[in-house]
Amino acid sequence: MQSPKLRLDRSRHAAPQVFEHLREQIVSLELAPGAPLSRVTLAETYGLSQTPIRDALMRLAEEALVEIYPQHTTVVSRIDIPAARQAHFLRQSLELEIVHMLAQRPDPMLHKRLQASIDLQRTSHASGEYQQFINADQAFHRDMHTAAGVMSLWELEQRYSGHLDRLRRLHLPEAGKAERIMDDHQRLLDAIVAQEPARAQQVLREHLSGTLSQVAEICKRYPEYVLAA
């Protein structure tokens, strides 16, 4: 197991920080499906007792990102395709309403923030900084939720997104995938700025369907990472 690099914030409880750090490693595939997570080893690595480690692992289990076998071991779960499809359904349902709303009201400051995220994605892609690329992608969608006044729904989506996000991470290296994401974002922003709700929704549907349309190929390429669809 890779040693976590985390400096704990002593003003916060330890368990949520361990949860966030391990979740990030799982979603980024730094901790691959099937990787063992020893509570004893994690406690030693983080310099904590086993109690916050246990609490963090239980939260990961609630998101089905790890499987806990009592008195035995804990392992990173394989990617659950049906769970990914449900997360996609939730996200698409919410974001279709969000972009429809945003395309009906001018918001120059939002437009600037969204364009800045797209520009950062292009810069990150050109320099091979894929984590920064993914962060900018997340910021683009998060800013739309913020502008729509539904940030709590973004947090809800994130709780269900682990399997879908890992599937997208496997798909990202495919030739042309990153370019399609950036182009979709630009087309979506253009539709919002032009105040064309129907076009914004159509672009969003196309944008969010990219990875799931390639599930069969992803499963074929990474059989050890996924559960059967």
Short mmCIF file of C-alpha atoms in Angstrom, two decimals:
data_model
loop_
_atom_site.label_atom_id
_atom_site.label_comp_id
_atom_site.label_asym_id
_atom_site.label_seq_id
_atom_site.Cartn_x
_atom_site.Cartn_y
_atom_site.Cartn_z
CA MET A 1 0.00 0.00 0.00
CA GLN A 2 1.33 3.44 -0.94
CA SER A 3 2.15 5.61 2.06
CA PRO A 4 -0.28 8.54 2.30
CA LYS A 5 1.19 12.01 2.20
CA LEU A 6 -1.05 14.01 4.49
CA ARG A 7 -0.32 16.71 7.02
CA LEU A 8 -3.20 16.66 9.46
CA ASP A 9 -4.93 19.92 10.34
CA ARG A 10 -5.00 19.79 14.13
CA SER A 11 -7.99 22.18 14.20
CA ARG A 12 -10.14 19.50 12.54
CA HIS A 13 -11.11 15.99 13.58
CA ALA A 14 -8.74 13.42 12.16
CA ALA A 15 -11.27 10.91 10.77
CA PRO A 16 -12.79 13.23 8.13
CA GLN A 17 -9.31 14.18 6.92
CA VAL A 18 -8.26 10.54 6.58
CA PHE A 19 -11.53 9.79 4.80
CA GLU A 20 -11.03 12.66 2.34
CA HIS A 21 -7.42 11.69 1.66
CA LEU A 22 -8.13 7.99 1.16
CA ARG A 23 -11.17 8.79 -0.99
CA GLU A 24 -9.06 11.01 -3.21
CA GLN A 25 -6.50 8.22 -3.62
CA ILE A 26 -9.22 5.70 -4.44
CA VAL A 27 -11.02 7.93 -6.95
CA SER A 28 -7.73 8.85 -8.64
CA LEU A 29 -6.88 5.12 -8.81
CA GLU A 30 -3.66 5.67 -6.82
CA LEU A 31 -5.26 3.01 -4.65
CA ALA A 32 -6.44 0.54 -7.26
CA PRO A 33 -9.44 -1.78 -6.93
CA GLY A 34 -8.41 -4.75 -4.82
CA ALA A 35 -5.72 -2.86 -2.92
CA PRO A 36 -5.64 -3.91 0.77
CA LEU A 37 -6.11 -1.28 3.47
CA SER A 38 -4.69 -2.46 6.77
CA ARG A 39 -6.09 -0.54 9.73
CA VAL A 40 -2.88 -1.11 11.67
CA THR A 41 -0.67 0.06 8.81
CA LEU A 42 -2.83 3.11 8.15
CA ALA A 43 -2.76 4.07 11.84
CA GLU A 44 1.04 3.87 11.84
CA THR A 45 1.34 5.80 8.59
CA TYR A 46 -0.96 8.62 9.64
CA GLY A 47 0.35 8.65 13.21
CA LEU A 48 -3.11 8.06 14.65
CA SER A 49 -4.94 5.55 16.79
CA GLN A 50 -7.08 2.97 15.02
CA THR A 51 -10.34 4.69 15.99
CA PRO A 52 -10.24 7.53 13.40
CA ILE A 53 -8.95 5.04 10.82
CA ARG A 54 -11.91 2.76 11.52
CA ASP A 55 -14.33 5.68 11.24
CA ALA A 56 -12.80 6.78 7.93
CA LEU A 57 -13.01 3.27 6.50
CA MET A 58 -16.63 2.97 7.58
CA ARG A 59 -17.47 6.18 5.69
CA LEU A 60 -15.72 4.81 2.62
CA ALA A 61 -17.74 1.63 2.99
CA GLU A 62 -20.95 3.70 3.07
CA GLU A 63 -19.98 5.00 -0.39
CA ALA A 64 -19.15 1.42 -1.44
CA LEU A 65 -15.57 2.42 -2.19
CA VAL A 66 -14.14 -0.22 0.14
CA GLU A 67 -15.27 -3.64 1.29
CA ILE A 68 -14.74 -4.43 4.95
CA TYR A 69 -14.35 -8.07 5.96
CA PRO A 70 -14.62 -8.14 9.78
CA GLN A 71 -11.68 -9.72 11.57
CA HIS A 72 -9.95 -10.14 8.23
CA THR A 73 -9.17 -7.20 5.96
CA THR A 74 -10.44 -4.18 4.07
CA VAL A 75 -9.92 -3.79 0.33
CA VAL A 76 -10.68 -1.10 -2.23
CA SER A 77 -13.83 -2.14 -4.06
CA ARG A 78 -14.00 -2.82 -7.76
CA ILE A 79 -15.90 -0.34 -9.91
CA ASP A 80 -19.61 -1.13 -9.77
CA ILE A 81 -21.09 -0.36 -13.21
CA PRO A 82 -24.75 -0.29 -12.08
CA ALA A 83 -23.78 2.13 -9.29
CA ALA A 84 -21.96 4.29 -11.84
CA ARG A 85 -25.08 4.34 -14.02
CA GLN A 86 -27.22 5.44 -11.08
CA ALA A 87 -24.76 8.22 -10.23
CA HIS A 88 -24.90 9.35 -13.85
CA PHE A 89 -28.72 9.37 -13.75
CA LEU A 90 -28.68 11.53 -10.61
CA ARG A 91 -26.10 13.94 -11.96
CA GLN A 92 -27.74 14.32 -15.36
CA SER A 93 -31.19 14.86 -13.84
CA LEU A 94 -29.93 17.65 -11.61
CA GLU A 95 -27.59 19.33 -14.07
CA LEU A 96 -30.19 19.44 -16.84
CA GLU A 97 -32.31 21.62 -14.58
CA ILE A 98 -29.30 23.67 -13.51
CA VAL A 99 -28.14 24.56 -17.04
CA HIS A 100 -31.73 25.30 -18.07
CA MET A 101 -31.95 27.75 -15.19
CA LEU A 102 -28.57 29.36 -15.80
CA ALA A 103 -29.28 29.85 -19.51
CA GLN A 104 -32.31 31.95 -18.67
CA ARG A 105 -30.54 34.60 -16.64
CA PRO A 106 -27.42 36.61 -17.51
CA ASP A 107 -24.57 36.23 -15.04
CA PRO A 108 -21.32 37.72 -16.43
CA MET A 109 -19.31 36.80 -13.31
CA LEU A 110 -20.33 33.14 -13.62
CA HIS A 111 -19.48 33.18 -17.32
CA LYS A 112 -16.00 34.47 -16.48
CA ARG A 113 -15.47 31.75 -13.86
CA LEU A 114 -16.60 29.02 -16.23
CA GLN A 115 -14.36 30.34 -18.99
CA ALA A 116 -11.43 30.46 -16.55
CA SER A 117 -12.00 26.77 -15.75
CA ILE A 118 -12.01 25.89 -19.45
CA ASP A 119 -8.83 27.91 -20.02
CA LEU A 120 -7.15 26.16 -17.08
CA GLN A 121 -8.16 22.79 -18.50
CA ARG A 122 -6.56 23.66 -21.83
CA THR A 123 -3.35 24.79 -20.12
CA SER A 124 -3.29 21.71 -17.88
CA HIS A 125 -3.89 19.37 -20.79
CA ALA A 126 -1.11 20.97 -22.82
CA SER A 127 1.35 20.52 -19.95
CA GLY A 128 0.20 17.02 -19.01
CA GLU A 129 -1.07 18.09 -15.58
CA TYR A 130 -4.03 15.72 -15.47
CA GLN A 131 -4.90 16.18 -11.83
CA GLN A 132 -5.15 19.92 -12.41
CA PHE A 133 -7.23 19.17 -15.52
CA ILE A 134 -9.64 17.08 -13.44
CA ASN A 135 -9.79 19.72 -10.70
CA ALA A 136 -10.72 22.36 -13.30
CA ASP A 137 -13.37 20.02 -14.69
CA GLN A 138 -14.85 19.65 -11.21
CA ALA A 139 -14.70 23.41 -10.64
CA PHE A 140 -16.65 24.03 -13.86
CA HIS A 141 -19.57 21.87 -12.71
CA ARG A 142 -19.34 22.96 -9.07
CA ASP A 143 -19.53 26.64 -10.03
CA MET A 144 -22.76 25.98 -11.94
CA HIS A 145 -24.27 24.40 -8.83
CA THR A 146 -23.14 27.35 -6.74
CA ALA A 147 -24.64 29.85 -9.18
CA ALA A 148 -27.92 27.92 -9.15
CA GLY A 149 -27.98 27.98 -5.34
CA VAL A 150 -27.89 24.19 -4.97
CA MET A 151 -24.48 23.45 -3.49
CA SER A 152 -25.98 20.89 -1.12
CA LEU A 153 -27.02 18.91 -4.20
CA TRP A 154 -23.43 19.00 -5.45
CA GLU A 155 -22.38 17.45 -2.15
CA LEU A 156 -25.09 14.81 -2.56
CA GLU A 157 -23.83 14.00 -6.07
CA GLN A 158 -20.29 13.65 -4.78
CA ARG A 159 -21.35 11.06 -2.22
CA TYR A 160 -22.64 8.84 -5.02
CA SER A 161 -20.00 9.64 -7.62
CA GLY A 162 -17.08 7.43 -6.57
CA HIS A 163 -17.70 4.58 -9.02
CA LEU A 164 -18.55 6.93 -11.89
CA ASP A 165 -15.51 9.11 -11.20
CA ARG A 166 -13.21 6.07 -11.27
CA LEU A 167 -14.76 4.94 -14.53
CA ARG A 168 -14.17 8.39 -16.00
CA ARG A 169 -10.56 8.29 -14.78
CA LEU A 170 -10.02 5.07 -16.74
CA HIS A 171 -11.59 6.66 -19.82
CA LEU A 172 -9.71 9.97 -19.69
CA PRO A 173 -6.42 8.76 -21.25
CA GLU A 174 -8.25 7.65 -24.40
CA ALA A 175 -7.12 9.67 -27.43
CA GLY A 176 -9.36 12.68 -27.92
CA LYS A 177 -11.30 12.28 -24.65
CA ALA A 178 -9.79 15.34 -22.92
CA GLU A 179 -10.31 17.44 -26.04
CA ARG A 180 -13.98 16.41 -26.17
CA ILE A 181 -14.45 17.40 -22.53
CA MET A 182 -13.02 20.86 -23.17
CA ASP A 183 -15.01 21.34 -26.36
CA ASP A 184 -18.21 20.26 -24.60
CA HIS A 185 -17.58 22.73 -21.79
CA GLN A 186 -17.04 25.52 -24.29
CA ARG A 187 -20.20 24.65 -26.22
CA LEU A 188 -22.15 24.46 -22.96
CA LEU A 189 -20.88 27.85 -21.84
CA ASP A 190 -21.65 29.37 -25.24
CA ALA A 191 -25.24 28.10 -25.00
CA ILE A 192 -25.62 29.51 -21.48
CA VAL A 193 -24.22 32.90 -22.52
CA ALA A 194 -26.51 32.95 -25.58
CA GLN A 195 -29.44 32.20 -23.25
CA GLU A 196 -30.46 29.07 -25.16
CA PRO A 197 -31.72 26.61 -22.50
CA ALA A 198 -32.67 23.80 -24.90
CA ARG A 199 -29.25 23.86 -26.58
CA ALA A 200 -27.51 23.94 -23.19
CA GLN A 201 -29.43 20.83 -22.13
CA GLN A 202 -28.62 19.00 -25.35
CA VAL A 203 -24.92 19.75 -25.02
CA LEU A 204 -24.99 18.58 -21.39
CA ARG A 205 -26.64 15.29 -22.34
CA GLU A 206 -23.94 14.64 -24.92
CA HIS A 207 -21.21 15.68 -22.50
CA LEU A 208 -22.28 13.46 -19.62
CA SER A 209 -22.97 10.40 -21.76
CA GLY A 210 -19.43 10.04 -23.12
CA THR A 211 -17.94 7.65 -20.58
CA LEU A 212 -20.99 5.41 -20.12
CA SER A 213 -21.29 4.99 -23.87
CA GLN A 214 -17.87 3.30 -23.73
CA VAL A 215 -18.50 1.04 -20.73
CA ALA A 216 -18.12 -2.20 -22.69
CA GLU A 217 -14.73 -1.17 -24.05
CA ILE A 218 -13.53 0.07 -20.65
CA CYS A 219 -14.58 -3.21 -19.02
CA LYS A 220 -12.78 -5.15 -21.73
CA ARG A 221 -9.62 -3.10 -21.25
CA TYR A 222 -9.64 -3.16 -17.43
CA PRO A 223 -11.42 -6.39 -16.41
CA GLU A 224 -9.59 -6.55 -13.08
CA TYR A 225 -10.94 -3.12 -12.08
CA VAL A 226 -14.66 -3.53 -12.71
CA LEU A 227 -17.63 -5.62 -11.71
CA ALA A 228 -19.89 -6.94 -14.43
CA ALA A 229 -22.37 -4.45 -15.82
#
